[in-house]
Structures are given as structure tokens and as C-alpha cells.
Tab-separated table of C-alpha atoms and ligand atoms in Angstrom:
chain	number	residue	atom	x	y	z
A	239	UNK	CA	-1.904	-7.169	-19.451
A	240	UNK	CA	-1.369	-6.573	-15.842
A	241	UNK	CA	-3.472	-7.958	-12.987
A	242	UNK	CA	-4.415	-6.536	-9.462
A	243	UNK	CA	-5.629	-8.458	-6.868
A	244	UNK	CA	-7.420	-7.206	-4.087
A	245	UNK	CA	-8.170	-4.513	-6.281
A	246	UNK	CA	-11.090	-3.481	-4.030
A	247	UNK	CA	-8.344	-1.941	-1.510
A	248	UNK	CA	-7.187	1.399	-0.933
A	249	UNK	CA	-5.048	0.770	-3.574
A	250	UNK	CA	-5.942	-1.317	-6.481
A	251	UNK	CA	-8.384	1.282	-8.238
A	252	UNK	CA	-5.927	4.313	-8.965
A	253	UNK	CA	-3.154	1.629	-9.908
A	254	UNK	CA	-5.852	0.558	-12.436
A	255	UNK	CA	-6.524	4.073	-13.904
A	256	UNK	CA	-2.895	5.019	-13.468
A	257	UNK	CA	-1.918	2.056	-15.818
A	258	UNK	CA	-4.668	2.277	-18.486
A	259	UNK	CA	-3.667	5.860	-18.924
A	260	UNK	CA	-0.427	4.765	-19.479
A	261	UNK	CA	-0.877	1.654	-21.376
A	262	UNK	CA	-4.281	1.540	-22.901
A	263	UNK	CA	-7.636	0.773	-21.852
A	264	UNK	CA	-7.477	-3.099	-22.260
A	265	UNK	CA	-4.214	-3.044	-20.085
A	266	UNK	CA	-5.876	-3.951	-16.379
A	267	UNK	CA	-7.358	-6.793	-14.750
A	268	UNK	CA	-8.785	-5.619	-11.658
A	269	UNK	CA	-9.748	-9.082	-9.376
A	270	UNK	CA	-11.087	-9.335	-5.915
A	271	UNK	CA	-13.680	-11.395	-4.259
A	272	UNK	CA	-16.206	-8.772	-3.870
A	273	UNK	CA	-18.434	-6.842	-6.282
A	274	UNK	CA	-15.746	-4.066	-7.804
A	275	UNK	CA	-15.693	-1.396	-5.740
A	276	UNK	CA	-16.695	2.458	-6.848
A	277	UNK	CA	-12.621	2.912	-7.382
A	278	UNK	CA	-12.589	-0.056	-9.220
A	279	UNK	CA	-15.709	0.862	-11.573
A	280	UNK	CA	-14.364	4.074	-12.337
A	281	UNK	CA	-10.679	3.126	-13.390
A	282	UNK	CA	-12.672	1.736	-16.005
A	283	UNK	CA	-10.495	-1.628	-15.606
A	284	UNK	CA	-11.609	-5.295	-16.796
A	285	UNK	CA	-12.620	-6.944	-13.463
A	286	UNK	CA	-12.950	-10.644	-12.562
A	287	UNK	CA	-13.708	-12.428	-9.437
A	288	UNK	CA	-10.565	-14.045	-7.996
A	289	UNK	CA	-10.084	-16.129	-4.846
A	290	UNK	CA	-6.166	-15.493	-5.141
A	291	UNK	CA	-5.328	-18.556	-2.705
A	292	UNK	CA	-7.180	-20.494	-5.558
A	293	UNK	CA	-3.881	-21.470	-7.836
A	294	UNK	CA	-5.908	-23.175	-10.736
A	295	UNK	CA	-8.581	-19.536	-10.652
A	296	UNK	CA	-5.280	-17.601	-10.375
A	297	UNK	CA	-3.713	-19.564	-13.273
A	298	UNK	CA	-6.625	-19.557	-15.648
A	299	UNK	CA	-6.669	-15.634	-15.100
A	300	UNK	CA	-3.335	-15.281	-16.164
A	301	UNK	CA	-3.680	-17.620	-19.036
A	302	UNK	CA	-6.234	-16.500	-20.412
A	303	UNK	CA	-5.711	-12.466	-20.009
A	304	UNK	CA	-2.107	-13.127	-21.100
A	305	UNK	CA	-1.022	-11.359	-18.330
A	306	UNK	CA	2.107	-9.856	-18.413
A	307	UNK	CA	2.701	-8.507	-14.723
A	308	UNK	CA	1.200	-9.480	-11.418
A	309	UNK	CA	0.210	-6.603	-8.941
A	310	UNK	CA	-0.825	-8.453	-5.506
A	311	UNK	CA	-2.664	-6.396	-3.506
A	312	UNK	CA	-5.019	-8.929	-1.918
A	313	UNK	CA	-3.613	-8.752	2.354
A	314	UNK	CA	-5.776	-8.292	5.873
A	315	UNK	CA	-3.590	-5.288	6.830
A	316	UNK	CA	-2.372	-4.565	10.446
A	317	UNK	CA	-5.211	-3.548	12.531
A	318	UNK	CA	-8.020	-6.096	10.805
A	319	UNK	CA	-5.454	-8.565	10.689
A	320	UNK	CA	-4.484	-8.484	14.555
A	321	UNK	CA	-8.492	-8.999	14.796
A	322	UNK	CA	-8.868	-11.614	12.670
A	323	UNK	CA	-5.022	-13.159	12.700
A	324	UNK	CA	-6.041	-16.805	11.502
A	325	UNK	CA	-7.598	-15.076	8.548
A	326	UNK	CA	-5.168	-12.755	7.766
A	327	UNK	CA	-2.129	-15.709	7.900
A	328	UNK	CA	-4.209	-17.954	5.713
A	329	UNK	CA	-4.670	-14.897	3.065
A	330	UNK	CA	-1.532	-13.272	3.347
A	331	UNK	CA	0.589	-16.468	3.537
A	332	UNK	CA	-1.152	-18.183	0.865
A	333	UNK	CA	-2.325	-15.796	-1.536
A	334	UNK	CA	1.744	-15.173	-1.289
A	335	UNK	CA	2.568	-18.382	-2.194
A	336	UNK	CA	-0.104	-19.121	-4.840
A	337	UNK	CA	0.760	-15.602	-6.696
A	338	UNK	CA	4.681	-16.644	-6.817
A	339	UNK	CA	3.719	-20.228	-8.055
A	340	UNK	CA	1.775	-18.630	-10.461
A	341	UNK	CA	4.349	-15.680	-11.652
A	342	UNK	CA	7.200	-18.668	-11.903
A	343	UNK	CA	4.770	-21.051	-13.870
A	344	UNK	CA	3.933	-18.254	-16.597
A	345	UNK	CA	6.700	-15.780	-16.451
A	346	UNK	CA	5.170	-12.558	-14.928
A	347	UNK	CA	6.582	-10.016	-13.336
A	348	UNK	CA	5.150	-9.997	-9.517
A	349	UNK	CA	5.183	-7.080	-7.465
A	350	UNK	CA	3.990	-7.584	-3.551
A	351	UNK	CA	4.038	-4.902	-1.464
A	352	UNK	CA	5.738	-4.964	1.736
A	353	UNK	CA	5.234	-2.167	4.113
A	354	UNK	CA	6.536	-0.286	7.180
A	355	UNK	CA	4.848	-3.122	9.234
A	356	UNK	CA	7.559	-5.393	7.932
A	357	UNK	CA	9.726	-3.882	11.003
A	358	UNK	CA	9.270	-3.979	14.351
A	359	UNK	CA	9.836	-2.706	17.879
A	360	UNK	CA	13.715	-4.023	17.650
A	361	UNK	CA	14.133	-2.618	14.229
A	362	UNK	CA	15.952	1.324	14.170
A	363	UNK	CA	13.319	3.869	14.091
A	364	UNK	CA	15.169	6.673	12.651
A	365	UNK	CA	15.526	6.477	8.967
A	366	UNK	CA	15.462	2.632	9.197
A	367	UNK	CA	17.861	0.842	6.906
A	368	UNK	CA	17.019	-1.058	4.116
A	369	UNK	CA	18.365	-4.165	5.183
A	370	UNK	CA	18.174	-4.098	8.922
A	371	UNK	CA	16.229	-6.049	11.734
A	372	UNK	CA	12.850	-7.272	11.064
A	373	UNK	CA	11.373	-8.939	13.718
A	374	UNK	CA	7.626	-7.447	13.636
A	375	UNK	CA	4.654	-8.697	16.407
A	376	UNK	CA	1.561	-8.569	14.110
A	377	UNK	CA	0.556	-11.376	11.724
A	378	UNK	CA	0.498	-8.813	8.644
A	379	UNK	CA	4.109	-7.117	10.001
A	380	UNK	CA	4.939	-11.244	10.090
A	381	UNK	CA	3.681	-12.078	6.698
A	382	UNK	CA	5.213	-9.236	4.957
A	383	UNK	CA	8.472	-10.233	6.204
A	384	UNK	CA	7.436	-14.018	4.599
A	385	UNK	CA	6.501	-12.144	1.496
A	386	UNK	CA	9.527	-10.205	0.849
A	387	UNK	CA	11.780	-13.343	2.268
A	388	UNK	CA	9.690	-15.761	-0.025
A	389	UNK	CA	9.948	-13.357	-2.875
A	390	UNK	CA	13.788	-13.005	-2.865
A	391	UNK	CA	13.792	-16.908	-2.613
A	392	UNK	CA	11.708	-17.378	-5.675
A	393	UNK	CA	13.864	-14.848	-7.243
A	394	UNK	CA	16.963	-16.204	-6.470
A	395	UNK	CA	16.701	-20.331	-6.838
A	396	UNK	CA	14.138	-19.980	-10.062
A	397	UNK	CA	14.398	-16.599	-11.589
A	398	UNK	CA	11.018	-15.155	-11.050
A	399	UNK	CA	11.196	-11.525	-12.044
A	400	UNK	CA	9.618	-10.208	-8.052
A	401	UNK	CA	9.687	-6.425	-6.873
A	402	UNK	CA	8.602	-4.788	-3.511
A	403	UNK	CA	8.125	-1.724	-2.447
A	404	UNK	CA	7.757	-1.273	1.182
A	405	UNK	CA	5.188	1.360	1.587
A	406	UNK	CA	4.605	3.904	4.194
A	407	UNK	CA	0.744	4.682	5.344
A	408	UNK	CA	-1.084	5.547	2.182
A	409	UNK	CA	-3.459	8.923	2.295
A	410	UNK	CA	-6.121	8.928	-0.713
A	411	UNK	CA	-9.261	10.163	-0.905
A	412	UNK	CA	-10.886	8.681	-3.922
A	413	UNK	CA	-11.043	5.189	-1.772
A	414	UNK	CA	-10.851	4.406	2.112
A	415	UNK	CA	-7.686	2.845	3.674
A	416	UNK	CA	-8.840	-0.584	4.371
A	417	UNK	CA	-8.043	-1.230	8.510
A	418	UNK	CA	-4.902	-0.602	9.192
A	419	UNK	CA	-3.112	1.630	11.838
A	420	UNK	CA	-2.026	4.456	9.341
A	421	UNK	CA	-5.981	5.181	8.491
A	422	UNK	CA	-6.591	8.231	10.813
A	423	UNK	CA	-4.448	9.835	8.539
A	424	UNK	CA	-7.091	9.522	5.661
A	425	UNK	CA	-10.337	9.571	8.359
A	426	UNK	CA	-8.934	13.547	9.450
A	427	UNK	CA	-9.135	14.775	6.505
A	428	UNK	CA	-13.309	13.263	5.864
A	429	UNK	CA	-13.758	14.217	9.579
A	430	UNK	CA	-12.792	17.767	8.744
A	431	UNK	CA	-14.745	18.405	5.650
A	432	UNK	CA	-18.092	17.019	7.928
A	433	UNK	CA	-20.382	19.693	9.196
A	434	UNK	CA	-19.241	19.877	13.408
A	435	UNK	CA	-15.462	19.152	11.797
A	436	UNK	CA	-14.567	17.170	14.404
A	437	UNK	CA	-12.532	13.861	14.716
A	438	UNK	CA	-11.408	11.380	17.735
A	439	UNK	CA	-7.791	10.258	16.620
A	440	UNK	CA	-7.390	6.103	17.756
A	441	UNK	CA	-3.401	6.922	18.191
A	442	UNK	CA	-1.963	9.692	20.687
A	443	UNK	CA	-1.043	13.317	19.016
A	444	UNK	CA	2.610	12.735	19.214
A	445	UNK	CA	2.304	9.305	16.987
A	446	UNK	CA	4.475	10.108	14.265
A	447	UNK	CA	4.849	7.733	11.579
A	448	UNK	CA	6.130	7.385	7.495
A	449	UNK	CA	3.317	8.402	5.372
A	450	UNK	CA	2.625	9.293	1.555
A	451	UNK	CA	-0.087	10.859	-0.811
A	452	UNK	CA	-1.325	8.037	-3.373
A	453	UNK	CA	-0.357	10.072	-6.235
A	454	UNK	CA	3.238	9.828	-4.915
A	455	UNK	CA	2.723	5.808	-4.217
A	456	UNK	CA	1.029	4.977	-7.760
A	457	UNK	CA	3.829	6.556	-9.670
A	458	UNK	CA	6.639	4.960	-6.869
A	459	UNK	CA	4.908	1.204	-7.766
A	460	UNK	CA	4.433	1.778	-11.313
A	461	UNK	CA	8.381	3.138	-11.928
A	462	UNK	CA	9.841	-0.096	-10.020
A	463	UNK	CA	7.702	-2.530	-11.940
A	464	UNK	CA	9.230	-0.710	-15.452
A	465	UNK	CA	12.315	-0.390	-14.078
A	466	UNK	CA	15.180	-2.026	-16.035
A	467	UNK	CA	16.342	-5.177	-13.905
A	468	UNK	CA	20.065	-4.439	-14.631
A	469	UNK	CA	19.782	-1.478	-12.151
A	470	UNK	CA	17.858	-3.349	-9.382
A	471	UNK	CA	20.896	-3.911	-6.640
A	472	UNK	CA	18.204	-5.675	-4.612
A	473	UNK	CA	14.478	-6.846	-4.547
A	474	UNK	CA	13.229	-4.859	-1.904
A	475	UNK	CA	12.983	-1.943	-1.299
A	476	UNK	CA	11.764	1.291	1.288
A	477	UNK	CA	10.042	3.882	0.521
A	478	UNK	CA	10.004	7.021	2.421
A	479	UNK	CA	8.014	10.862	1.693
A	480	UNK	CA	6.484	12.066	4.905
A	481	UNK	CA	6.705	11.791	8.338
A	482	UNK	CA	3.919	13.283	10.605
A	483	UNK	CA	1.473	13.241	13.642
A	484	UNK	CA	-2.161	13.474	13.801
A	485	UNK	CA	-0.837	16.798	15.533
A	486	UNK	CA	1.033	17.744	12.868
A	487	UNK	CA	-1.670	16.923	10.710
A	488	UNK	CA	-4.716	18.867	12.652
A	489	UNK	CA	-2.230	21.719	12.039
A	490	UNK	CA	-2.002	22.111	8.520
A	491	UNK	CA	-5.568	20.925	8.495
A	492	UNK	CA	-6.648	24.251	10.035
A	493	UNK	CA	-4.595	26.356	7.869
A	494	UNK	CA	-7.581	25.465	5.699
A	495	UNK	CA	-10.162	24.303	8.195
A	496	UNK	CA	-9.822	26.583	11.067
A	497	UNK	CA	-12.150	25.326	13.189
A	498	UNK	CA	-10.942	21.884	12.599
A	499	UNK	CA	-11.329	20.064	16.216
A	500	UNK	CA	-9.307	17.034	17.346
A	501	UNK	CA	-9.569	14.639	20.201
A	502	UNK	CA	-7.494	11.500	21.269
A	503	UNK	CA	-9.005	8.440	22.385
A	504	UNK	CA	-5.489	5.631	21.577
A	505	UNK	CA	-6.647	1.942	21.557
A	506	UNK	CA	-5.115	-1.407	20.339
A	507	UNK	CA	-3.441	0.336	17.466
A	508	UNK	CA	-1.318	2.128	19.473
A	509	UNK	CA	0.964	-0.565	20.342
A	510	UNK	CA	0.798	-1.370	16.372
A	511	UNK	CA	2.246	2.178	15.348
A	512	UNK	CA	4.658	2.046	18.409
A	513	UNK	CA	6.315	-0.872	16.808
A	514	UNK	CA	6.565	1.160	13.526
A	515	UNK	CA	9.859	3.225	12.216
A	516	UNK	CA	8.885	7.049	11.881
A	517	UNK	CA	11.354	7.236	8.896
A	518	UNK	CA	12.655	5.057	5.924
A	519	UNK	CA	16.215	5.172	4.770
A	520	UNK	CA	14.974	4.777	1.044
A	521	UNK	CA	18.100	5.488	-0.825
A	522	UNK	CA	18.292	2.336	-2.711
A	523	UNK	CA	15.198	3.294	-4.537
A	524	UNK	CA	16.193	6.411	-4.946
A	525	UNK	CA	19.944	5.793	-6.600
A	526	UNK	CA	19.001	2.193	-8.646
A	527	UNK	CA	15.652	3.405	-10.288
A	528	UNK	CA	14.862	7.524	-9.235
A	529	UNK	CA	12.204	7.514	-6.564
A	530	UNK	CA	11.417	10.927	-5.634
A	531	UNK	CA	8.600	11.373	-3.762
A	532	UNK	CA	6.903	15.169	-4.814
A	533	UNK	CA	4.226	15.817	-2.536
A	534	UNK	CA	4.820	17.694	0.917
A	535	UNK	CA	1.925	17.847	3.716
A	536	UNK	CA	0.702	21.313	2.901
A	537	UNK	CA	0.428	19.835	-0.550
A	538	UNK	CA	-1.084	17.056	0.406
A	539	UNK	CA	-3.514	18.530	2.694
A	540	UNK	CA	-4.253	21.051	0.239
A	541	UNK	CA	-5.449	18.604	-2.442
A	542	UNK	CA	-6.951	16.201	0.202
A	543	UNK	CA	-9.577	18.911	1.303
A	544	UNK	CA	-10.072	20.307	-1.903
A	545	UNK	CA	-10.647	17.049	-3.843
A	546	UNK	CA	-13.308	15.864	-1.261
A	547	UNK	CA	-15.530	19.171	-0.493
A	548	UNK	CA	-15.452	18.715	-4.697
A	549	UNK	CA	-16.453	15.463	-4.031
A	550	UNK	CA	-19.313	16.647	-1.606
A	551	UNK	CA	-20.485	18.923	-3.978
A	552	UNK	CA	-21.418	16.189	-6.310
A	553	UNK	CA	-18.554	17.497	-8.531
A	554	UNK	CA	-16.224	14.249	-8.392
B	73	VAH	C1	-1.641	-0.473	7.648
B	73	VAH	N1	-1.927	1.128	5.822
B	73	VAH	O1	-1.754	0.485	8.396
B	73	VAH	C2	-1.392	-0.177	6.162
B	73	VAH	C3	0.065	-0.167	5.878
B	73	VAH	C4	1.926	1.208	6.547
B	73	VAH	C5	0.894	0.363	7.032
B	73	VAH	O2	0.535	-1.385	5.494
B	73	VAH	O3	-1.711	-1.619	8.024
């Protein structure tokens, strides 16, 4: 069986349905600290409350679910995390080092998600290398780079079975992004399908950063955790689909939404995308285990708009 934690995320409840359909409806434990969210309820998933910087709750989970392979999802990401940054180390950090504990004590398979915010304003921006500098100034850019170092440790000096995909900003629209600096990329698309179709964009028009539809993230996560370990040349690994503006975006936005109207009003996250690589160099994933990302922005956008007026309508 595979557990998520911090399955209440952006994240956690099309992972969920994403697996069962592939493995069977008892496959997923869903686990977060809050009641499951809508996302969660309809993947259908098992769901149990989990404190994931508790080892002994984290333990017992895994015991008793027999679980196979560990998803952790459970992180304050960028934005809520610069907020709340004593918070976000002691979750981040921890729930890190309780979830590897817990993979080497039992024998799971751990993925943790790194993410673009692993690099920072030192790091190449262009088509950023795999393995290049990573010296990132927010606590979740900080403990992603402990995450991904701590994982390769555990990897290396006890033989814990740990993947990582570092992901781009994540556009869904069955579940909100949960605070980070890539969200007005999700919040457009709601914005436009409102009646006045209008949105005020917290990064400037020419912000371009690495972003991905879900469907092309669920299937990029799921393919690295099945991958065969003889072909993994290394633990980590980029990601890259997209790269885009909110400009960019309002654009293809009014192919469908004409009227669409957009307005710019930067704050603190600003400095957080500025720090950010606009592209990934992912050809590591690519070569040792076929990432290939399939959705462009018109696509994107296309099933973005459609899938939430459907949703309006009552019929989602
Ligand atoms: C954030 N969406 O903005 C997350 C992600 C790529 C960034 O980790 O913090």
C-alpha cells in the first residue's frame, strides 16, 4: 500500500485517485492532520490522521497498512513558509527526518518532492542543471535542499530506496495550490471563469517561471517511483514542461475568455519567484526513466477553463 502525507495539498488527492486506478482501490493511504479534504474524499482513498513529525504515529501507519511506498507531501511551501518560517523548518525539517527514519526502519520506498525552490538567486536560470548551485533564501527553498541532501545520505550510507522529483509550479483545478509563489498561475484561471473576469496578479507580467499541468506531474511522480532502480543514475531529479508569465498566460486565457482582464499589484513573492530558474535542464529524467511532459499551455488552458465552468455548472 502506498501512503501520502499531507494529502490535503494541492497534490495528495489526484496522486490518490491516480494510484487506485492503477493499483486497486485498497492501494492508498491518504494522511494529514486535517479533516480529508474534498480531493481527498473523492479519490476515494483510505485516510488517517497523521502528525508526520510523530515517528511512533508514522511507524504504526506503516505497520499496520503494510505500506509499501512512502509519498511525503506534508511541507509549508514558499510563500506560507516565509510567513510562518519557524513552522515551516520544524515541519519540513522534521517531518523529513521522521519519514526517512521510518522508510529505513521498514523498507519503503520514499519519494519527497523537491522543487524549483531548491535553487536560488546564484543558481543558472536558464535551463538550470541538474546538479548545479543551490544556495536558496527561503526556509522551504532551504529545507528542500536538506531534503534532497538528507535523502541521498540515507540512500547512500543505509540503502533506503529515496526518489525526488523536483517539481515546477503545479496548475490543477480539482484542488487549490496551497501558498506558494507559483499559485497565480492556478488563481487566473478561477479569476477568469468569475462573473467581472478579472484578476490582480501578486508577481509582475514579465515573471516567467517553470510550470506544469497536474496531469503531467501525477504521471511524472508515479513513473519515477516504478521506475526500475538499475536505471536511476542519480536520486534527484528536475523536472521541466512549461515556462510562462502571467502575461503569457492572460493571453491564451483570452483566446477563450476574451474579456479576460488582468492587473498587477507584485508583493513579497516577488523576490521569491526572482530567486527562481525560469527553466529546468531535466534530461536525466528524461534519458534514465522517459519523462515526457505532454501538455502545452493552450492545452492546458483549454482543459483548465473547461473543467471548471463544468465544475460551476454543478457538472464536476
Ligand atoms: C510554491 N508551488 O510555489 C510551490 C512550489 C515550485 C514552487 O514548490 O512554493
Amino acid at each position: 500500500r502506498i501512503l501520502i502525507t499531507g494529502a490535503n495539498g494541492q497534490l495528495g488527492g489526484e496522486l490518490a485517485e491516480a494510484l487506485r486506478g492503477r493499483f486497486g482501490p485498497d492501494a492508498v493511504l491518504c494522511t494529514d492532520i486535517r479533516v480529508p479534504a474534498p480531493s481527498v474524499q473523492s479519490s476515494g482513498a483510505y485516510f488517517r490522521y497523521l502528525d508526520c513529525t510523530n515517528k511512533d504515529d508514522f511507524a504504526r501507519l506503516v505497520v499496520e497498512h503494510r505500506i509499501t511506498h512512502i509519498v511525503h507531501y506534508a511541507a509549508l511551501l514558499s510563500a506560507i513558509g516565509e510567513r510562518n518560517p519557524k513552522e515551516a523548518l520544524h515541519l519540513n525539517m522534521r517531518g523529513t527526518e521522521v519519514a526517512l527514519e521510518v522508510a529505513q526502519n521498514y523498507g519503503s520506498v520514499i519519494m519527497i518532492p523537491s522543487s524549483i525552490a531548491a535553487f536560488g538567486p546564484t543558481t543558472p536560470r536558464m535551463n538550470t542543471p541538474n546538479i548545479t548551485i543551490q544556495r536558496p533564501n527561503t526556509i522551504y527553498g532551504v529545507s528542500k535542499v536538506y531534503a534532497e541532501l538528507l535523502g541521498e545520505y540515507y540512500h547512500k550510507r543505509f540503502g533506503v530506496d529515496f526518489r525526488c522529483v523536483r517539481y515546477p509550479g503545479i496548475i490543477s483545478w480539482k484542488s487549490a495550490p496551497g501558498g506558494g509563489t507559483t499559485d497565480w498561475s492556478n488563481h487566473a484561471f478561477f479569476a477568469a471563469c468569475e462573473p467581472q473576469s478579472a484578476y490582480t496578479c501578486f508577481v509582475r507580467p514579465d515573471t516567467k517561471m517553470p510550470l506544469m499541468y497536474v496531469p503531467d506531474c501525477i504521471k511524472g511522480t508515479i513513473d519515477l517511483m516504478l521506475a526500475d532502480e538499475k536505471k536511476l543514475s542519480c536520486r534527484t531529479y528536475n523536472l521541466n514542461a512549461l515556462s510562462f508569465s502571467p502575461d503569457d498566460l492572460a493571453r491564451a486565457i483570452r483566446r477563450h475568455v476574451p474579456h479576460f482582464k488582468i492587473d498587477y499589484a507584485p508583493d513579497m513573492r516577488q523576490a521569491i519567484a526572482d530567486s527562481w530558474p525560469v527553466s529546468l535542464d531535466d534530461a536525466d529524467a528524461r534519458r534514465d526513466w522517459g519523462w515526457q511532459p505532454q501538455y502545452s499551455l493552450e492545452a492546458l488552458t483549454a482543459d483548465m477553463l473547461q473543467n471548471i465552468m463544468a465544475q460551476r455548472a454543478g457538472k464536476k
